[in-house]
């Protein structure tokens, strides 16, 4: 349980808020690179700001305020030009820094345009994602976390706009025991309703022990399930929550980042970034495309889609309320990871306020060639659990999921 | 413990045990949780970085004596 003031401080991310300032120290993914291949603009809501991501005629990406400074028309409807984006209403042209370059209907001698500026932010592409940086200069490096740069894998990118605050989504990742309930017993109940056999489901073992350690890039989560001992990989290696907003999960056959990007206080852009790892000796075709898909929260009738793991998670996040009310929560000992994460958020916020870089702000090129994160692979002692149930995860919405599995098994490497 | 009692327990810790700074500003953490029926205030001090847990002592017992 927290006080109301503390809940507000921890959840609010708009301009000028403490947590908003903390998030503005990080490169945040805002789109898949493929989204800007067949369209010129994408409307982006990020940390309470309305922005437009665009590609100019030279192919250069830009991220500027969505509202034209003249009379407020959405720049998402703008016209891409050689060196920027032009407002469709009266033709004002802006560059990637948000500087107004042209006002076609003002006198030739006018200097008015030099006084006009809208927000303009840095963008960079890595691993098929486009990242934005909204913070103070100098911008840090875009961290090259292992999955973004890993070779010989097949990637997929899933996304969802989740109508709730980012913090309750992150807290879910510090809450290992929900696995045996939400993705175990509850999943079996869904199977029961759908007439699918329940016994085969591998995730319902009881947690004997959970542990959390702060490390250089966040918090390592560990668990021991019934029937395991402390020398299992789930305990010895574990997997990390990368500060401030990314979960890494994986096994022999697939590794995944779940990135939670606060759009505003009540909406979160969620990305599932998955690398499927081929069997020993199998070469993935060069330039195999990264497929993009939406993971649905609800079906056509407005019911939560709960017959896949991420749909169950989303149901749990969203039904806590737009912003979970932590003044009425009743935490127990199994919630200690959540408390540790809250403390880490405030600790790193204190660094920002002292003028220091918080955790995971990287400026040393030598460190950034590839940042290898710890990851157990023999998951729950079952090995390639995730890839084995790729159709019970968000990845089932990738249109080419069957092909991906075939490629990774080595059955299609010649034909694709 | 009822909701109201839990709310009161959240106010049990007001100052850092190390440096004495007030924990009232929301940049400090005071987080209540329950362990085997006891309410525990986890606190973290923004001023000095100290953290700890505080439990209100309402009854003094010596359980090991019972083993005699
Ligand atoms: S049992 Fe945890 S939210 Fe209900
Ligand atoms: Fe989950
Ligand atoms: Zn102190």
CSV table of C-alpha atoms and ligand atoms in Angstrom, one decimal:
chain,number,residue,atom,x,y,z
A,1,UNK,CA,0.0,0.0,0.0
A,2,UNK,CA,1.2,3.5,-0.9
A,3,UNK,CA,-0.1,7.0,-0.2
A,4,UNK,CA,-2.0,8.7,-2.9
A,5,UNK,CA,0.8,11.2,-3.5
A,6,UNK,CA,3.4,8.5,-3.9
A,7,UNK,CA,1.1,6.6,-6.3
A,8,UNK,CA,0.8,9.7,-8.4
A,9,UNK,CA,4.5,10.4,-8.4
A,10,UNK,CA,5.3,6.9,-9.5
A,11,UNK,CA,2.7,6.7,-12.3
A,12,UNK,CA,2.6,10.2,-13.9
A,13,UNK,CA,4.9,10.6,-17.0
A,14,UNK,CA,3.8,13.9,-18.6
A,15,UNK,CA,6.2,16.8,-19.3
A,16,UNK,CA,7.6,18.2,-16.1
A,17,UNK,CA,6.7,15.2,-13.8
A,18,UNK,CA,9.5,13.4,-12.0
A,19,UNK,CA,8.9,10.0,-13.6
A,20,UNK,CA,8.4,11.8,-17.0
A,21,UNK,CA,11.9,13.3,-16.5
A,22,UNK,CA,13.3,9.8,-15.7
A,23,UNK,CA,11.8,8.3,-18.8
A,24,UNK,CA,13.1,11.1,-20.9
A,25,UNK,CA,16.6,9.9,-20.2
A,26,UNK,CA,16.0,6.7,-22.3
A,27,UNK,CA,15.6,5.8,-25.9
A,28,UNK,CA,12.1,4.5,-26.3
A,29,UNK,CA,10.8,2.4,-29.2
A,30,UNK,CA,7.9,4.1,-31.0
A,31,UNK,CA,7.4,2.0,-34.2
A,32,UNK,CA,8.6,-0.9,-36.2
A,33,UNK,CA,10.9,0.3,-39.0
A,34,UNK,CA,8.6,-1.5,-41.5
A,35,UNK,CA,5.7,0.8,-40.6
A,36,UNK,CA,7.4,3.7,-42.4
A,37,UNK,CA,8.1,1.7,-45.5
A,38,UNK,CA,4.7,2.0,-47.1
A,39,UNK,CA,3.5,5.1,-45.3
A,40,UNK,CA,5.2,8.5,-44.8
A,41,UNK,CA,3.9,9.4,-41.3
A,42,UNK,CA,2.8,7.7,-38.1
A,43,UNK,CA,1.1,9.5,-35.3
A,44,UNK,CA,2.9,8.8,-32.0
A,45,UNK,CA,1.8,9.6,-28.5
A,46,UNK,CA,4.7,9.5,-26.1
A,47,UNK,CA,5.1,10.6,-22.5
A,48,UNK,CA,2.0,12.7,-22.8
A,49,UNK,CA,3.1,14.4,-26.0
A,50,UNK,CA,1.4,14.2,-29.4
A,51,UNK,CA,4.1,13.7,-32.1
A,52,UNK,CA,4.4,12.6,-35.7
A,53,UNK,CA,7.1,10.2,-36.9
A,54,UNK,CA,7.8,10.8,-40.6
A,55,UNK,CA,10.2,9.9,-43.4
A,56,UNK,CA,11.3,12.7,-45.7
A,57,UNK,CA,12.0,12.3,-49.4
A,58,UNK,CA,15.6,11.6,-48.7
A,59,UNK,CA,14.6,8.7,-46.5
A,60,UNK,CA,15.6,10.4,-43.3
A,61,UNK,CA,13.3,9.8,-40.2
A,62,UNK,CA,12.1,12.7,-38.1
A,63,UNK,CA,9.9,13.1,-35.0
A,64,UNK,CA,8.2,16.4,-34.5
A,65,UNK,CA,5.2,17.8,-32.7
A,66,UNK,CA,1.9,16.8,-34.3
A,67,UNK,CA,0.3,20.2,-34.1
A,68,UNK,CA,1.3,22.8,-36.7
A,69,UNK,CA,2.3,26.0,-35.0
A,70,UNK,CA,0.3,28.1,-37.4
A,71,UNK,CA,-3.3,27.0,-36.6
A,72,UNK,CA,-2.9,23.5,-35.2
A,73,UNK,CA,-3.6,21.1,-38.0
A,74,UNK,CA,-2.2,17.6,-37.5
A,75,UNK,CA,1.2,17.1,-39.1
A,76,UNK,CA,0.3,13.4,-39.4
A,77,UNK,CA,-1.6,14.5,-42.5
A,78,UNK,CA,1.4,16.4,-43.8
A,79,UNK,CA,3.3,16.2,-47.1
A,80,UNK,CA,6.8,14.7,-47.0
A,81,UNK,CA,9.4,17.0,-48.6
A,82,UNK,CA,13.1,16.7,-49.4
A,83,UNK,CA,14.1,18.1,-46.1
A,84,UNK,CA,11.1,17.8,-43.8
A,85,UNK,CA,7.4,17.6,-43.4
A,86,UNK,CA,4.9,20.3,-44.8
A,87,UNK,CA,1.6,21.1,-43.2
A,88,UNK,CA,-1.3,20.3,-45.5
A,89,UNK,CA,-3.3,23.4,-44.5
A,90,UNK,CA,-1.1,26.4,-45.6
A,91,UNK,CA,2.2,24.7,-46.4
A,92,UNK,CA,4.4,25.6,-43.5
A,93,UNK,CA,7.5,23.4,-43.7
A,94,UNK,CA,9.3,21.9,-40.7
A,95,UNK,CA,12.6,20.1,-40.4
A,96,UNK,CA,13.5,17.2,-38.0
A,97,UNK,CA,14.4,19.6,-35.2
A,98,UNK,CA,10.9,21.2,-35.5
A,99,UNK,CA,12.3,24.4,-37.0
A,100,UNK,CA,10.0,26.2,-39.4
A,101,UNK,CA,11.8,26.5,-42.8
A,102,UNK,CA,9.1,27.9,-45.0
A,103,UNK,CA,5.9,29.9,-44.7
A,104,UNK,CA,4.9,30.2,-48.4
A,105,UNK,CA,2.2,32.9,-48.0
A,106,UNK,CA,4.3,35.3,-45.9
A,107,UNK,CA,6.3,38.1,-47.5
A,108,UNK,CA,9.7,37.1,-48.9
A,109,UNK,CA,11.5,39.3,-46.5
A,110,UNK,CA,9.7,38.0,-43.4
A,111,UNK,CA,11.7,36.6,-40.6
A,112,UNK,CA,8.6,35.3,-38.9
A,113,UNK,CA,9.5,31.7,-39.6
A,114,UNK,CA,12.7,32.0,-37.7
A,115,UNK,CA,10.7,32.6,-34.5
A,116,UNK,CA,8.5,29.5,-35.0
A,117,UNK,CA,9.5,26.1,-33.6
A,118,UNK,CA,7.6,23.0,-32.7
A,119,UNK,CA,9.1,20.1,-30.7
A,120,UNK,CA,11.6,18.0,-32.6
A,121,UNK,CA,13.3,14.9,-31.2
A,122,UNK,CA,16.1,12.5,-32.1
A,123,UNK,CA,15.2,9.1,-33.7
A,124,UNK,CA,17.3,6.1,-34.5
A,125,UNK,CA,16.7,2.6,-35.9
A,126,UNK,CA,18.0,-0.6,-34.4
A,127,UNK,CA,17.0,-4.2,-34.9
A,128,UNK,CA,13.8,-3.3,-36.9
A,129,UNK,CA,12.6,-0.8,-34.3
A,130,UNK,CA,12.6,3.0,-34.4
A,131,UNK,CA,13.6,4.6,-31.1
A,132,UNK,CA,13.0,8.2,-29.9
A,133,UNK,CA,14.9,10.3,-27.3
A,134,UNK,CA,13.0,13.1,-25.7
A,135,UNK,CA,15.6,14.1,-23.0
A,136,UNK,CA,18.3,16.6,-22.5
A,137,UNK,CA,21.4,16.8,-24.6
A,138,UNK,CA,23.8,15.2,-25.0
A,139,UNK,CA,21.7,12.1,-25.9
A,140,UNK,CA,23.2,8.8,-24.6
A,141,UNK,CA,23.9,5.9,-26.9
A,142,UNK,CA,21.0,3.7,-28.0
A,143,UNK,CA,21.7,0.5,-26.0
A,144,UNK,CA,22.5,-2.5,-28.1
A,145,UNK,CA,20.8,-5.1,-26.0
A,146,UNK,CA,21.6,-8.6,-27.2
A,147,UNK,CA,18.4,-9.4,-29.0
A,148,UNK,CA,18.5,-6.2,-31.1
A,149,UNK,CA,21.8,-7.2,-32.6
A,150,UNK,CA,21.8,-11.0,-32.4
A,151,UNK,CA,22.7,-12.8,-35.6
A,152,UNK,CA,21.0,-15.8,-37.3
A,153,UNK,CA,17.6,-15.5,-35.7
A,154,UNK,CA,14.1,-14.9,-37.1
A,155,UNK,CA,12.5,-11.8,-35.6
A,156,UNK,CA,8.9,-10.9,-35.0
A,157,UNK,CA,7.4,-7.7,-33.6
A,158,UNK,CA,4.0,-7.6,-31.9
A,159,UNK,CA,2.4,-4.6,-30.5
A,160,UNK,CA,-0.7,-3.4,-28.6
A,161,UNK,CA,-2.0,-0.1,-27.3
A,162,UNK,CA,-3.0,-1.0,-23.7
A,163,UNK,CA,-5.5,1.3,-22.0
A,164,UNK,CA,-3.8,1.5,-18.7
A,165,UNK,CA,-0.8,3.0,-16.9
A,166,UNK,CA,2.7,1.6,-17.6
A,167,UNK,CA,3.6,0.9,-13.9
A,168,UNK,CA,1.0,-1.9,-13.3
A,169,UNK,CA,2.3,-3.5,-16.5
A,170,UNK,CA,5.9,-3.4,-15.2
A,171,UNK,CA,4.9,-4.6,-11.8
A,172,UNK,CA,3.5,-7.7,-13.4
A,173,UNK,CA,7.1,-8.5,-14.4
A,174,UNK,CA,8.2,-8.4,-10.8
A,175,UNK,CA,5.5,-10.8,-9.8
A,176,UNK,CA,6.6,-14.3,-10.7
A,177,UNK,CA,3.9,-16.2,-8.8
A,178,UNK,CA,1.2,-15.0,-11.2
A,179,UNK,CA,2.7,-17.6,-13.6
A,180,UNK,CA,1.2,-20.5,-11.8
A,181,UNK,CA,-2.2,-18.9,-11.5
A,182,UNK,CA,-2.9,-16.6,-14.4
A,183,UNK,CA,-1.0,-18.7,-16.9
A,184,UNK,CA,-1.5,-22.0,-15.1
A,185,UNK,CA,-4.7,-22.7,-13.2
A,186,UNK,CA,-6.6,-19.9,-15.0
A,187,UNK,CA,-5.4,-21.1,-18.4
A,188,UNK,CA,-6.6,-24.6,-17.5
A,189,UNK,CA,-10.0,-23.1,-16.7
A,190,UNK,CA,-10.0,-21.4,-20.1
A,191,UNK,CA,-9.1,-24.8,-21.7
A,192,UNK,CA,-12.0,-26.3,-19.7
A,193,UNK,CA,-14.4,-23.8,-21.2
A,194,UNK,CA,-13.1,-24.3,-24.7
A,195,UNK,CA,-13.1,-28.1,-24.5
A,196,UNK,CA,-9.3,-28.4,-24.8
A,197,UNK,CA,-7.5,-31.0,-22.7
A,198,UNK,CA,-6.2,-29.5,-19.5
A,199,UNK,CA,-3.6,-32.0,-18.4
A,200,UNK,CA,-1.1,-31.3,-21.1
A,201,UNK,CA,-0.5,-27.7,-20.0
A,202,UNK,CA,3.0,-27.3,-18.7
A,203,UNK,CA,2.8,-24.2,-16.5
A,204,UNK,CA,1.1,-24.7,-13.2
A,205,UNK,CA,3.7,-25.8,-10.8
A,206,UNK,CA,3.8,-24.1,-7.4
A,207,UNK,CA,6.6,-21.6,-6.6
A,208,UNK,CA,8.8,-22.8,-3.8
A,209,UNK,CA,10.9,-19.7,-3.8
A,210,UNK,CA,11.4,-16.4,-5.6
A,211,UNK,CA,14.4,-14.1,-5.5
A,212,UNK,CA,15.4,-10.7,-6.9
A,213,UNK,CA,18.8,-9.1,-7.3
A,214,UNK,CA,19.7,-5.7,-8.5
A,215,UNK,CA,22.4,-5.8,-11.2
A,216,UNK,CA,24.0,-3.4,-13.6
A,217,UNK,CA,21.0,-3.3,-15.9
A,218,UNK,CA,18.0,-3.7,-13.6
A,219,UNK,CA,16.7,-6.6,-11.6
A,220,UNK,CA,17.3,-10.3,-12.1
A,221,UNK,CA,14.3,-12.5,-11.2
A,222,UNK,CA,14.7,-16.0,-10.0
A,223,UNK,CA,12.4,-18.8,-9.1
A,224,UNK,CA,12.4,-22.4,-7.9
A,225,UNK,CA,9.3,-24.4,-8.8
A,226,UNK,CA,8.0,-27.5,-7.1
A,227,UNK,CA,10.2,-30.4,-8.1
A,228,UNK,CA,13.2,-28.1,-8.9
A,229,UNK,CA,16.2,-27.4,-6.7
A,230,UNK,CA,18.3,-24.3,-6.3
A,231,UNK,CA,20.8,-25.5,-8.9
A,232,UNK,CA,18.2,-25.1,-11.7
A,233,UNK,CA,18.8,-22.4,-14.3
A,234,UNK,CA,15.6,-20.6,-13.3
A,235,UNK,CA,17.3,-19.9,-9.9
A,236,UNK,CA,21.0,-19.8,-10.8
A,237,UNK,CA,20.7,-17.7,-13.9
A,238,UNK,CA,17.2,-16.2,-13.9
A,239,UNK,CA,16.1,-13.5,-16.3
A,240,UNK,CA,16.1,-9.7,-16.1
A,241,UNK,CA,13.8,-6.8,-15.9
A,242,UNK,CA,15.9,-4.2,-17.7
A,243,UNK,CA,15.5,-0.8,-16.2
A,244,UNK,CA,13.2,1.0,-16.5
A,245,UNK,CA,10.7,-0.6,-18.8
A,246,UNK,CA,11.7,-3.9,-20.4
A,247,UNK,CA,11.3,-7.6,-19.5
A,248,UNK,CA,13.5,-10.2,-21.1
A,249,UNK,CA,12.2,-13.8,-21.2
A,250,UNK,CA,13.4,-16.8,-23.2
A,251,UNK,CA,14.4,-20.4,-23.5
A,252,UNK,CA,16.4,-22.6,-26.0
A,253,UNK,CA,14.2,-21.8,-28.9
A,254,UNK,CA,13.0,-18.2,-28.5
A,255,UNK,CA,14.0,-15.1,-26.7
A,256,UNK,CA,11.8,-12.1,-26.2
A,257,UNK,CA,11.8,-8.5,-25.0
A,258,UNK,CA,8.6,-7.0,-23.7
A,259,UNK,CA,9.0,-3.3,-23.8
A,260,UNK,CA,6.4,-1.0,-22.1
A,261,UNK,CA,6.4,2.5,-23.5
A,262,UNK,CA,4.3,5.1,-21.6
A,263,UNK,CA,2.1,7.0,-24.1
A,264,UNK,CA,0.5,9.0,-21.3
A,265,UNK,CA,-0.7,8.2,-17.8
A,266,UNK,CA,-3.4,5.9,-19.0
A,267,UNK,CA,-2.1,4.3,-22.2
A,268,UNK,CA,0.9,2.1,-22.9
A,269,UNK,CA,2.5,1.1,-26.2
A,270,UNK,CA,3.5,-2.5,-25.6
A,271,UNK,CA,6.0,-4.3,-27.9
A,272,UNK,CA,6.8,-8.0,-28.0
A,273,UNK,CA,10.1,-8.3,-29.7
A,274,UNK,CA,10.9,-11.9,-30.3
A,275,UNK,CA,14.0,-13.7,-31.7
A,276,UNK,CA,13.4,-17.3,-32.8
A,277,UNK,CA,16.6,-19.3,-32.5
A,278,UNK,CA,17.2,-22.0,-35.1
A,279,UNK,CA,18.3,-25.5,-34.3
A,280,UNK,CA,22.0,-26.2,-34.1
A,281,UNK,CA,23.6,-25.9,-37.6
A,282,UNK,CA,20.5,-24.3,-39.2
A,283,UNK,CA,21.1,-21.1,-41.1
A,284,UNK,CA,18.3,-18.6,-41.2
A,285,UNK,CA,17.8,-17.0,-44.7
A,286,UNK,CA,19.5,-13.6,-45.0
A,287,UNK,CA,17.1,-10.7,-45.0
A,288,UNK,CA,14.1,-12.8,-43.9
A,289,UNK,CA,11.5,-10.2,-43.1
A,290,UNK,CA,10.5,-9.1,-39.6
A,291,UNK,CA,6.8,-9.6,-39.4
A,292,UNK,CA,4.6,-7.1,-37.6
A,293,UNK,CA,1.4,-8.0,-35.9
A,294,UNK,CA,-1.1,-6.6,-33.4
A,295,UNK,CA,-1.8,-8.7,-30.3
A,296,UNK,CA,-5.5,-8.3,-29.5
A,297,UNK,CA,-6.8,-7.3,-26.1
A,298,UNK,CA,-10.5,-7.9,-26.9
A,299,UNK,CA,-12.5,-9.9,-29.5
A,300,UNK,CA,-15.3,-8.5,-31.8
A,301,UNK,CA,-17.8,-8.8,-28.9
A,302,UNK,CA,-15.7,-6.8,-26.6
A,303,UNK,CA,-14.6,-9.7,-24.4
A,304,UNK,CA,-11.0,-10.1,-23.3
A,305,UNK,CA,-9.1,-12.6,-25.4
A,306,UNK,CA,-7.8,-14.9,-22.7
A,307,UNK,CA,-6.8,-18.0,-24.6
A,308,UNK,CA,-3.2,-16.9,-24.9
A,309,UNK,CA,-0.6,-15.9,-22.3
A,310,UNK,CA,-0.3,-12.2,-23.3
A,311,UNK,CA,-4.0,-11.8,-23.5
A,312,UNK,CA,-4.3,-13.1,-19.9
A,313,UNK,CA,-1.6,-10.6,-18.8
A,314,UNK,CA,-3.3,-7.7,-20.6
A,315,UNK,CA,-6.6,-8.6,-19.0
A,316,UNK,CA,-5.0,-8.5,-15.6
A,317,UNK,CA,-3.3,-5.1,-16.3
A,318,UNK,CA,-6.3,-3.4,-17.7
A,319,UNK,CA,-8.8,-4.6,-15.1
A,320,UNK,CA,-6.7,-3.1,-12.3
A,321,UNK,CA,-8.1,0.2,-13.5
A,322,UNK,CA,-6.7,2.9,-15.8
A,323,UNK,CA,-4.2,3.7,-13.0
A,324,UNK,CA,-4.1,1.0,-10.3
A,325,UNK,CA,-5.1,2.5,-7.0
A,326,UNK,CA,-2.2,1.5,-4.7
A,327,UNK,CA,-3.8,3.2,-1.7
A,328,UNK,CA,-6.1,0.1,-1.4
A,329,UNK,CA,-3.8,-2.7,-2.5
A,330,UNK,CA,-2.8,-5.3,0.0
A,331,UNK,CA,0.6,-6.6,-0.7
A,332,UNK,CA,2.0,-9.8,0.8
A,333,UNK,CA,5.5,-11.3,0.9
A,334,UNK,CA,5.2,-12.5,-2.7
A,335,UNK,CA,5.0,-8.9,-3.7
A,336,UNK,CA,8.5,-8.0,-2.5
A,337,UNK,CA,9.8,-7.8,-6.0
A,338,UNK,CA,7.3,-5.1,-6.7
A,339,UNK,CA,8.4,-3.1,-3.7
A,340,UNK,CA,12.1,-3.4,-4.8
A,341,UNK,CA,11.2,-2.1,-8.3
A,342,UNK,CA,9.4,0.9,-6.8
A,343,UNK,CA,12.4,1.6,-4.7
A,344,UNK,CA,14.7,1.3,-7.7
A,345,UNK,CA,12.6,3.8,-9.7
A,346,UNK,CA,12.8,6.3,-6.9
A,347,UNK,CA,16.5,5.7,-6.4
A,348,UNK,CA,17.3,6.3,-10.1
A,349,UNK,CA,15.0,9.3,-10.1
A,350,UNK,CA,17.1,10.7,-7.2
A,351,UNK,CA,20.2,10.3,-9.5
A,352,UNK,CA,18.5,12.3,-12.2
A,353,UNK,CA,17.6,15.0,-9.8
A,354,UNK,CA,21.3,15.1,-8.6
A,355,UNK,CA,22.3,15.6,-12.2
A,356,UNK,CA,23.7,12.0,-12.6
A,357,UNK,CA,22.9,9.4,-15.2
A,358,UNK,CA,20.4,6.8,-14.0
A,359,UNK,CA,20.9,3.1,-14.6
A,360,UNK,CA,21.0,1.9,-18.2
A,361,UNK,CA,21.9,5.3,-19.6
A,362,UNK,CA,24.9,4.2,-21.7
A,363,UNK,CA,27.6,6.6,-23.0
A,364,UNK,CA,30.6,4.3,-23.3
A,365,UNK,CA,30.9,3.0,-26.9
A,366,UNK,CA,33.1,0.1,-25.7
A,367,UNK,CA,30.3,-1.2,-23.5
A,368,UNK,CA,27.7,-0.9,-26.2
A,369,UNK,CA,29.0,-3.2,-28.9
A,370,UNK,CA,26.5,-5.8,-27.5
A,371,UNK,CA,25.0,-5.8,-24.0
A,372,UNK,CA,24.5,-9.4,-23.1
A,373,UNK,CA,21.7,-10.0,-20.6
A,374,UNK,CA,21.4,-13.0,-18.4
A,375,UNK,CA,18.8,-15.5,-19.4
A,376,UNK,CA,18.0,-19.0,-18.3
A,377,UNK,CA,17.3,-21.3,-21.3
A,378,UNK,CA,16.3,-24.6,-19.7
A,379,UNK,CA,13.1,-23.0,-18.6
A,380,UNK,CA,11.3,-24.8,-15.7
A,381,UNK,CA,13.4,-27.7,-16.7
A,382,UNK,CA,11.3,-28.1,-19.8
A,383,UNK,CA,13.8,-26.6,-22.3
A,384,UNK,CA,12.3,-25.0,-25.3
A,385,UNK,CA,9.0,-24.2,-23.6
A,386,UNK,CA,8.2,-20.9,-25.2
A,387,UNK,CA,8.9,-21.9,-28.8
A,388,UNK,CA,7.0,-25.2,-28.1
A,389,UNK,CA,3.9,-23.2,-27.2
A,390,UNK,CA,4.5,-20.4,-29.7
A,391,UNK,CA,0.8,-20.7,-30.6
A,392,UNK,CA,-0.2,-20.0,-27.0
A,393,UNK,CA,1.7,-16.7,-26.9
A,394,UNK,CA,1.3,-13.4,-28.7
A,395,UNK,CA,3.5,-14.8,-31.5
A,396,UNK,CA,0.5,-16.8,-32.8
A,397,UNK,CA,-0.6,-13.6,-34.4
A,398,UNK,CA,2.4,-13.5,-36.6
A,399,UNK,CA,1.1,-14.5,-40.0
A,400,UNK,CA,4.2,-16.5,-40.8
A,401,UNK,CA,4.5,-18.3,-37.4
A,402,UNK,CA,4.3,-21.8,-39.0
A,403,UNK,CA,6.9,-20.9,-41.5
A,404,UNK,CA,9.2,-19.5,-38.8
A,405,UNK,CA,8.9,-22.8,-36.8
A,406,UNK,CA,9.7,-24.7,-40.0
A,407,UNK,CA,12.7,-22.5,-40.7
A,408,UNK,CA,14.1,-22.9,-37.2
A,409,UNK,CA,13.7,-26.6,-37.4
A,410,UNK,CA,15.8,-26.5,-40.6
A,411,UNK,CA,13.1,-27.7,-42.9
A,412,UNK,CA,12.8,-24.6,-45.1
A,413,UNK,CA,16.2,-23.0,-45.1
A,414,UNK,CA,16.7,-23.9,-48.8
A,415,UNK,CA,13.3,-23.0,-50.1
A,416,UNK,CA,12.8,-19.5,-48.6
B,1,UNK,CA,-5.9,-6.3,9.5
B,2,UNK,CA,-8.6,-4.2,8.0
B,3,UNK,CA,-8.2,-1.6,5.3
B,4,UNK,CA,-8.5,1.3,7.8
B,5,UNK,CA,-5.9,-0.2,10.1
B,6,UNK,CA,-3.6,-0.8,7.2
B,7,UNK,CA,-3.9,2.9,6.3
B,8,UNK,CA,-2.9,3.8,9.8
B,9,UNK,CA,0.0,1.4,9.7
B,10,UNK,CA,1.3,3.2,6.6
B,11,UNK,CA,1.8,6.2,8.8
B,12,UNK,CA,4.0,4.4,11.3
B,13,UNK,CA,7.2,5.4,9.7
B,14,UNK,CA,7.8,9.2,9.3
B,15,UNK,CA,11.6,9.7,9.4
B,16,UNK,CA,14.7,8.0,8.1
B,17,UNK,CA,16.3,5.8,10.8
B,18,UNK,CA,19.8,6.8,9.7
B,19,UNK,CA,19.8,10.5,8.8
B,20,UNK,CA,16.5,11.6,10.3
B,21,UNK,CA,15.2,13.2,7.1
B,22,UNK,CA,11.4,13.3,6.8
B,23,UNK,CA,10.0,10.7,4.6
B,24,UNK,CA,6.9,12.7,3.8
B,25,UNK,CA,7.9,13.8,0.3
B,26,UNK,CA,6.7,11.2,-2.2
B,27,UNK,CA,10.2,10.9,-3.6
B,28,UNK,CA,10.9,8.7,-0.5
B,29,UNK,CA,9.3,5.3,-0.4
B,30,UNK,CA,7.1,4.1,2.4
B,31,UNK,CA,5.4,0.9,1.3
B,32,UNK,CA,3.2,-1.3,3.5
B,33,UNK,CA,3.0,-5.0,3.1
B,34,UNK,CA,2.0,-7.9,5.3
B,35,UNK,CA,4.2,-10.8,6.4
B,36,UNK,CA,2.5,-13.7,8.4
B,37,UNK,CA,-0.2,-11.3,9.5
B,38,UNK,CA,2.2,-8.5,10.6
B,39,UNK,CA,2.2,-5.1,8.9
B,40,UNK,CA,5.6,-4.1,7.7
B,41,UNK,CA,6.6,-0.7,6.5
B,42,UNK,CA,9.4,-0.8,3.9
B,43,UNK,CA,11.0,2.6,3.7
B,44,UNK,CA,13.7,4.1,1.5
B,45,UNK,CA,15.3,7.5,2.2
B,46,UNK,CA,15.7,9.8,-0.8
B,47,UNK,CA,18.2,11.9,1.1
B,48,UNK,CA,20.8,9.3,2.2
B,49,UNK,CA,19.8,6.1,0.4
B,50,UNK,CA,19.2,4.1,3.5
B,51,UNK,CA,16.4,1.5,3.5
B,52,UNK,CA,14.8,-0.6,6.2
B,53,UNK,CA,11.7,-2.2,7.5
B,54,UNK,CA,9.7,-1.2,10.5
B,55,UNK,CA,7.2,-3.2,12.5
B,56,UNK,CA,5.1,-1.8,15.3
B,57,UNK,CA,5.7,-3.8,18.4
B,58,UNK,CA,2.4,-4.3,20.2
B,59,UNK,CA,3.1,-7.4,22.1
B,60,UNK,CA,6.3,-8.9,23.6
B,61,UNK,CA,6.7,-12.6,23.4
B,62,UNK,CA,9.6,-15.1,23.7
B,63,UNK,CA,8.6,-18.1,21.6
B,64,UNK,CA,11.7,-20.1,22.3
B,65,UNK,CA,10.9,-20.4,26.0
B,66,UNK,CA,8.0,-22.7,25.0
B,67,UNK,CA,10.4,-25.3,23.8
B,68,UNK,CA,11.7,-25.9,27.3
C,1,LIG,S1,-5.3,-12.6,-6.1
C,1,LIG,FE1,-3.9,-11.1,-6.8
C,1,LIG,S2,-5.2,-9.6,-7.7
C,1,LIG,FE2,-6.6,-11.0,-6.9
C,2,LIG,FE1,2.3,-13.0,-17.3
C,3,LIG,ZN1,18.2,9.1,5.4
